[in-house]
Amino acid sequence: NAGVTQTPKFQVLKTGQSMTLQCAQDMNHEYMSWYRQDPGMGLRLIHYSVGAGITDQGEVPNGYNVSRSTTEDFPLRLLSAAPSQTSVYFCASSKQGQAKSPEYFGPGTRLTVT
Amino acid sequence: KNQVEQSPQSLIILEGKNCTLQCNYTVSPFSNLRWYKQDTGRGPVSLTIMTFSENTKSNGRYTATLDADTKQSSLHITASQLSDSASYICVVSIQTGANNLFFGTGTRLTVIP
């Protein structure tokens, strides 16, 4: 199994540009999440999904959209990039949900917005 | 307010030595506590998960303890290796709601030869 994969690994955007961060998992996990990690702060939840067709907001959802058309894929869209969205983004999946089973994290996407 | 605090922020130890990392939390209602290891430039990897009834759990040279009464946990690393250099993140989950994970900011461990 490849586990959780993310693309791209690095990305530089100009303010106002849009892009999609890709995330896929091959473990047949129902739960998937997106986090951002900033220096000096813990991981913060952006959006999550409890299954195909179901998504919900996390702690810091503004400026991001998600969709879950299949169990495997959970893309994160930045609508109009801002410098405050410069961060490292992690996608994660788990079998039974965040509180009940360990999360498996992808390798991350390092995003810089200029 | 639900919070997870870790100490120290950073730690440097000699290869072969032991060390202990601390995690204090005010999260309620408690569900479980987990420790993750995050290598530089990689995603976190789960080391241990402990529920309310478990007060110790080991994973190789890593041993986590939990005192649910004082709301404290520790991660003890025995006979450290250079590959233990990483950030160690304490995460506490609550029983209710969907946004139910609370992350500490991590302890950055550097093991030097």
Short mmCIF file of C-alpha atoms in Angstrom, two decimals:
data_model
loop_
_atom_site.label_atom_id
_atom_site.label_comp_id
_atom_site.label_asym_id
_atom_site.label_seq_id
_atom_site.Cartn_x
_atom_site.Cartn_y
_atom_site.Cartn_z
CA ASN A 1 0.00 0.00 0.00
CA ALA A 2 1.16 3.51 -0.79
CA GLY A 3 -0.73 4.86 2.24
CA VAL A 4 -1.59 8.55 1.98
CA THR A 5 -0.10 10.41 -0.96
CA GLN A 6 -0.07 14.15 -1.57
CA THR A 7 0.83 16.26 -4.58
CA PRO A 8 2.55 18.55 -5.17
CA LYS A 9 5.32 18.45 -2.58
CA PHE A 10 6.14 22.13 -3.01
CA GLN A 11 4.18 24.99 -4.53
CA VAL A 12 4.66 28.74 -4.87
CA LEU A 13 1.62 30.87 -5.66
CA LYS A 14 1.04 34.54 -6.18
CA THR A 15 -1.63 36.28 -4.12
CA GLY A 16 -5.03 35.77 -5.70
CA GLN A 17 -4.16 32.58 -7.59
CA SER A 18 -6.12 29.41 -7.01
CA MET A 19 -4.94 25.83 -6.87
CA THR A 20 -5.85 22.35 -5.72
CA LEU A 21 -3.81 20.22 -3.35
CA GLN A 22 -4.33 16.57 -4.12
CA CYS A 23 -4.67 13.81 -1.54
CA ALA A 24 -5.33 10.12 -2.05
CA GLN A 25 -5.31 7.04 0.19
CA ASP A 26 -5.45 3.36 -0.70
CA MET A 27 -6.36 1.95 2.74
CA ASN A 28 -10.13 2.17 2.23
CA HIS A 29 -10.41 4.59 5.16
CA GLU A 30 -13.70 6.40 5.58
CA TYR A 31 -12.30 9.39 7.45
CA MET A 32 -10.03 11.94 5.80
CA SER A 33 -8.81 15.30 7.03
CA TRP A 34 -6.76 18.30 5.99
CA TYR A 35 -4.47 20.10 8.45
CA ARG A 36 -2.12 23.01 8.25
CA GLN A 37 1.04 23.23 10.31
CA ASP A 38 2.61 26.57 11.12
CA PRO A 39 5.77 27.26 13.16
CA GLY A 40 5.10 27.36 16.90
CA MET A 41 1.55 26.10 16.51
CA GLY A 42 0.00 22.69 16.68
CA LEU A 43 -1.62 21.10 13.67
CA ARG A 44 -4.93 22.79 12.93
CA LEU A 45 -7.86 21.10 11.25
CA ILE A 46 -9.11 22.79 8.07
CA HIS A 47 -11.79 20.40 6.75
CA TYR A 48 -12.65 16.79 7.24
CA SER A 49 -14.83 14.09 5.69
CA VAL A 50 -16.49 11.10 7.31
CA GLY A 51 -17.19 9.39 4.00
CA ALA A 52 -17.76 9.94 0.29
CA GLY A 53 -20.13 12.83 -0.29
CA ILE A 54 -19.85 14.15 3.28
CA THR A 55 -17.59 17.01 4.33
CA ASP A 56 -17.51 19.46 7.20
CA GLN A 57 -15.50 22.40 8.47
CA GLY A 58 -12.74 22.20 11.01
CA GLU A 59 -11.09 24.88 13.07
CA VAL A 60 -9.73 27.07 10.24
CA PRO A 61 -11.86 26.54 7.09
CA ASN A 62 -11.93 30.07 5.65
CA GLY A 63 -10.38 30.33 2.20
CA TYR A 64 -10.49 26.59 1.54
CA ASN A 65 -12.95 24.25 -0.13
CA VAL A 66 -13.08 20.47 -0.20
CA SER A 67 -15.09 17.75 -1.88
CA ARG A 68 -15.18 13.97 -1.47
CA SER A 69 -16.54 12.28 -4.56
CA THR A 70 -14.75 8.98 -3.88
CA THR A 71 -13.48 7.19 -0.78
CA GLU A 72 -9.90 7.46 -2.05
CA ASP A 73 -9.58 11.15 -2.92
CA PHE A 74 -9.95 14.31 -0.86
CA PRO A 75 -8.67 17.41 -2.70
CA LEU A 76 -8.24 20.77 -0.98
CA ARG A 77 -8.89 23.89 -3.03
CA LEU A 78 -7.50 27.32 -2.30
CA LEU A 79 -9.91 29.76 -3.87
CA SER A 80 -7.82 32.94 -3.85
CA ALA A 81 -4.45 32.45 -2.21
CA ALA A 82 -3.30 34.86 0.48
CA PRO A 83 0.10 35.17 2.20
CA SER A 84 -1.57 33.98 5.43
CA GLN A 85 -2.06 30.62 3.73
CA THR A 86 1.68 30.05 3.53
CA SER A 87 2.03 26.84 5.49
CA VAL A 88 2.67 23.12 5.33
CA TYR A 89 -0.49 21.17 4.54
CA PHE A 90 -1.05 17.59 5.65
CA CYS A 91 -3.74 15.22 4.55
CA ALA A 92 -4.63 12.35 6.87
CA SER A 93 -6.92 9.36 6.91
CA SER A 94 -8.19 7.01 9.58
CA LYS A 95 -10.33 3.92 9.71
CA GLN A 96 -12.81 4.83 12.42
CA GLY A 97 -12.51 8.55 12.86
CA GLN A 98 -10.04 10.88 14.47
CA ALA A 99 -10.78 10.00 18.08
CA LYS A 100 -11.01 6.25 17.71
CA SER A 101 -8.10 5.15 15.57
CA PRO A 102 -4.70 6.49 14.60
CA GLU A 103 -4.46 8.88 11.73
CA TYR A 104 -2.12 8.18 8.86
CA PHE A 105 -0.57 11.34 7.49
CA GLY A 106 0.69 12.11 4.03
CA PRO A 107 4.15 13.60 3.43
CA GLY A 108 2.82 17.15 3.25
CA THR A 109 2.70 20.00 0.74
CA ARG A 110 4.78 23.08 1.47
CA LEU A 111 2.94 26.10 0.09
CA THR A 112 4.34 29.60 -0.20
CA VAL A 113 2.12 32.51 -1.21
CA THR A 114 3.92 35.67 -2.29
CA LYS B 1 -10.45 25.75 27.41
CA ASN B 2 -9.12 22.58 25.84
CA GLN B 3 -5.35 22.81 25.66
CA VAL B 4 -2.35 20.54 25.29
CA GLU B 5 1.01 21.79 26.49
CA GLN B 6 4.33 20.07 25.91
CA SER B 7 7.69 20.53 27.53
CA PRO B 8 10.44 21.10 26.90
CA GLN B 9 10.13 22.90 23.56
CA SER B 10 13.46 21.48 22.49
CA LEU B 11 15.99 19.04 23.86
CA ILE B 12 19.49 17.95 22.88
CA ILE B 13 20.87 14.66 24.18
CA LEU B 14 23.84 12.41 23.51
CA GLU B 15 23.34 9.22 21.56
CA GLY B 16 22.68 6.31 23.88
CA LYS B 17 21.16 8.43 26.66
CA ASN B 18 17.55 8.27 27.83
CA CYS B 19 15.12 11.17 27.84
CA THR B 20 11.56 11.97 28.89
CA LEU B 21 9.16 14.34 27.20
CA GLN B 22 6.15 15.79 29.02
CA CYS B 23 2.57 16.52 28.00
CA ASN B 24 -0.05 18.24 30.18
CA TYR B 25 -3.60 18.66 29.02
CA THR B 26 -6.85 20.26 30.10
CA VAL B 27 -8.97 18.48 27.49
CA SER B 28 -12.34 17.14 28.55
CA PRO B 29 -14.17 14.78 28.19
CA PHE B 30 -11.07 12.68 27.61
CA SER B 31 -11.13 9.89 25.04
CA ASN B 32 -7.52 8.97 24.35
CA LEU B 33 -4.02 10.36 24.18
CA ARG B 34 -1.56 9.64 21.42
CA TRP B 35 2.05 10.42 20.72
CA TYR B 36 3.28 11.07 17.20
CA LYS B 37 6.81 11.26 15.83
CA GLN B 38 7.41 13.75 13.01
CA ASP B 39 10.68 13.63 11.12
CA THR B 40 11.77 16.83 9.42
CA GLY B 41 9.90 17.30 6.16
CA ARG B 42 7.59 14.35 6.79
CA GLY B 43 4.11 13.77 8.13
CA PRO B 44 3.53 12.65 11.74
CA VAL B 45 3.59 8.92 12.47
CA SER B 46 1.66 7.39 15.36
CA LEU B 47 3.78 5.88 18.17
CA THR B 48 1.18 5.02 20.83
CA ILE B 49 -2.48 5.51 21.67
CA MET B 50 -3.69 5.24 25.28
CA THR B 51 -7.23 5.23 26.57
CA PHE B 52 -8.38 6.29 30.03
CA SER B 53 -7.78 2.84 31.53
CA GLU B 54 -4.25 2.44 30.22
CA ASN B 55 -1.40 3.99 32.19
CA THR B 56 1.53 2.73 30.13
CA LYS B 57 2.16 1.56 26.61
CA SER B 58 5.37 0.69 24.82
CA ASN B 59 6.48 0.69 21.21
CA GLY B 60 10.04 -0.58 21.04
CA ARG B 61 12.30 1.92 22.82
CA TYR B 62 9.38 4.33 23.28
CA THR B 63 7.27 4.07 26.44
CA ALA B 64 4.34 6.36 27.06
CA THR B 65 2.68 6.82 30.43
CA LEU B 66 -0.65 8.40 31.26
CA ASP B 67 -1.97 9.74 34.54
CA ALA B 68 -5.58 10.61 33.82
CA ASP B 69 -6.09 12.00 37.33
CA THR B 70 -3.42 14.67 36.98
CA LYS B 71 -3.92 14.92 33.21
CA GLN B 72 -0.29 14.30 32.44
CA SER B 73 1.52 12.04 30.02
CA SER B 74 5.15 11.37 29.35
CA LEU B 75 7.08 9.76 26.53
CA HIS B 76 10.29 8.03 27.60
CA ILE B 77 12.90 7.19 24.99
CA THR B 78 15.46 4.60 25.99
CA ALA B 79 18.98 4.31 24.58
CA SER B 80 18.46 7.10 22.08
CA GLN B 81 19.63 6.79 18.49
CA LEU B 82 20.42 9.42 15.89
CA SER B 83 17.21 8.44 14.09
CA ASP B 84 15.21 9.55 17.13
CA SER B 85 15.94 13.15 16.14
CA ALA B 86 12.46 14.47 15.35
CA SER B 87 9.54 16.40 16.76
CA TYR B 88 7.27 14.52 19.14
CA ILE B 89 3.68 15.64 19.23
CA CYS B 90 1.15 14.89 21.96
CA VAL B 91 -2.47 14.73 20.80
CA VAL B 92 -5.53 14.39 23.03
CA SER B 93 -8.96 13.50 21.74
CA ILE B 94 -12.33 14.11 23.32
CA GLN B 95 -15.39 11.94 23.24
CA THR B 96 -17.78 14.38 21.64
CA GLY B 97 -18.02 16.28 18.40
CA ALA B 98 -16.24 15.78 15.13
CA ASN B 99 -13.44 18.33 15.52
CA ASN B 100 -12.18 16.42 18.50
CA LEU B 101 -8.38 16.31 18.34
CA PHE B 102 -6.20 18.75 20.26
CA PHE B 103 -2.57 19.00 19.26
CA GLY B 104 0.40 20.09 21.29
CA THR B 105 3.08 22.17 19.60
CA GLY B 106 5.64 19.40 19.96
CA THR B 107 9.06 18.84 21.48
CA ARG B 108 11.99 19.04 19.08
CA LEU B 109 14.51 16.33 20.04
CA THR B 110 18.04 16.34 18.66
CA VAL B 111 20.29 13.36 19.31
CA ILE B 112 23.98 14.07 18.77
CA PRO B 113 26.79 11.52 18.42
#
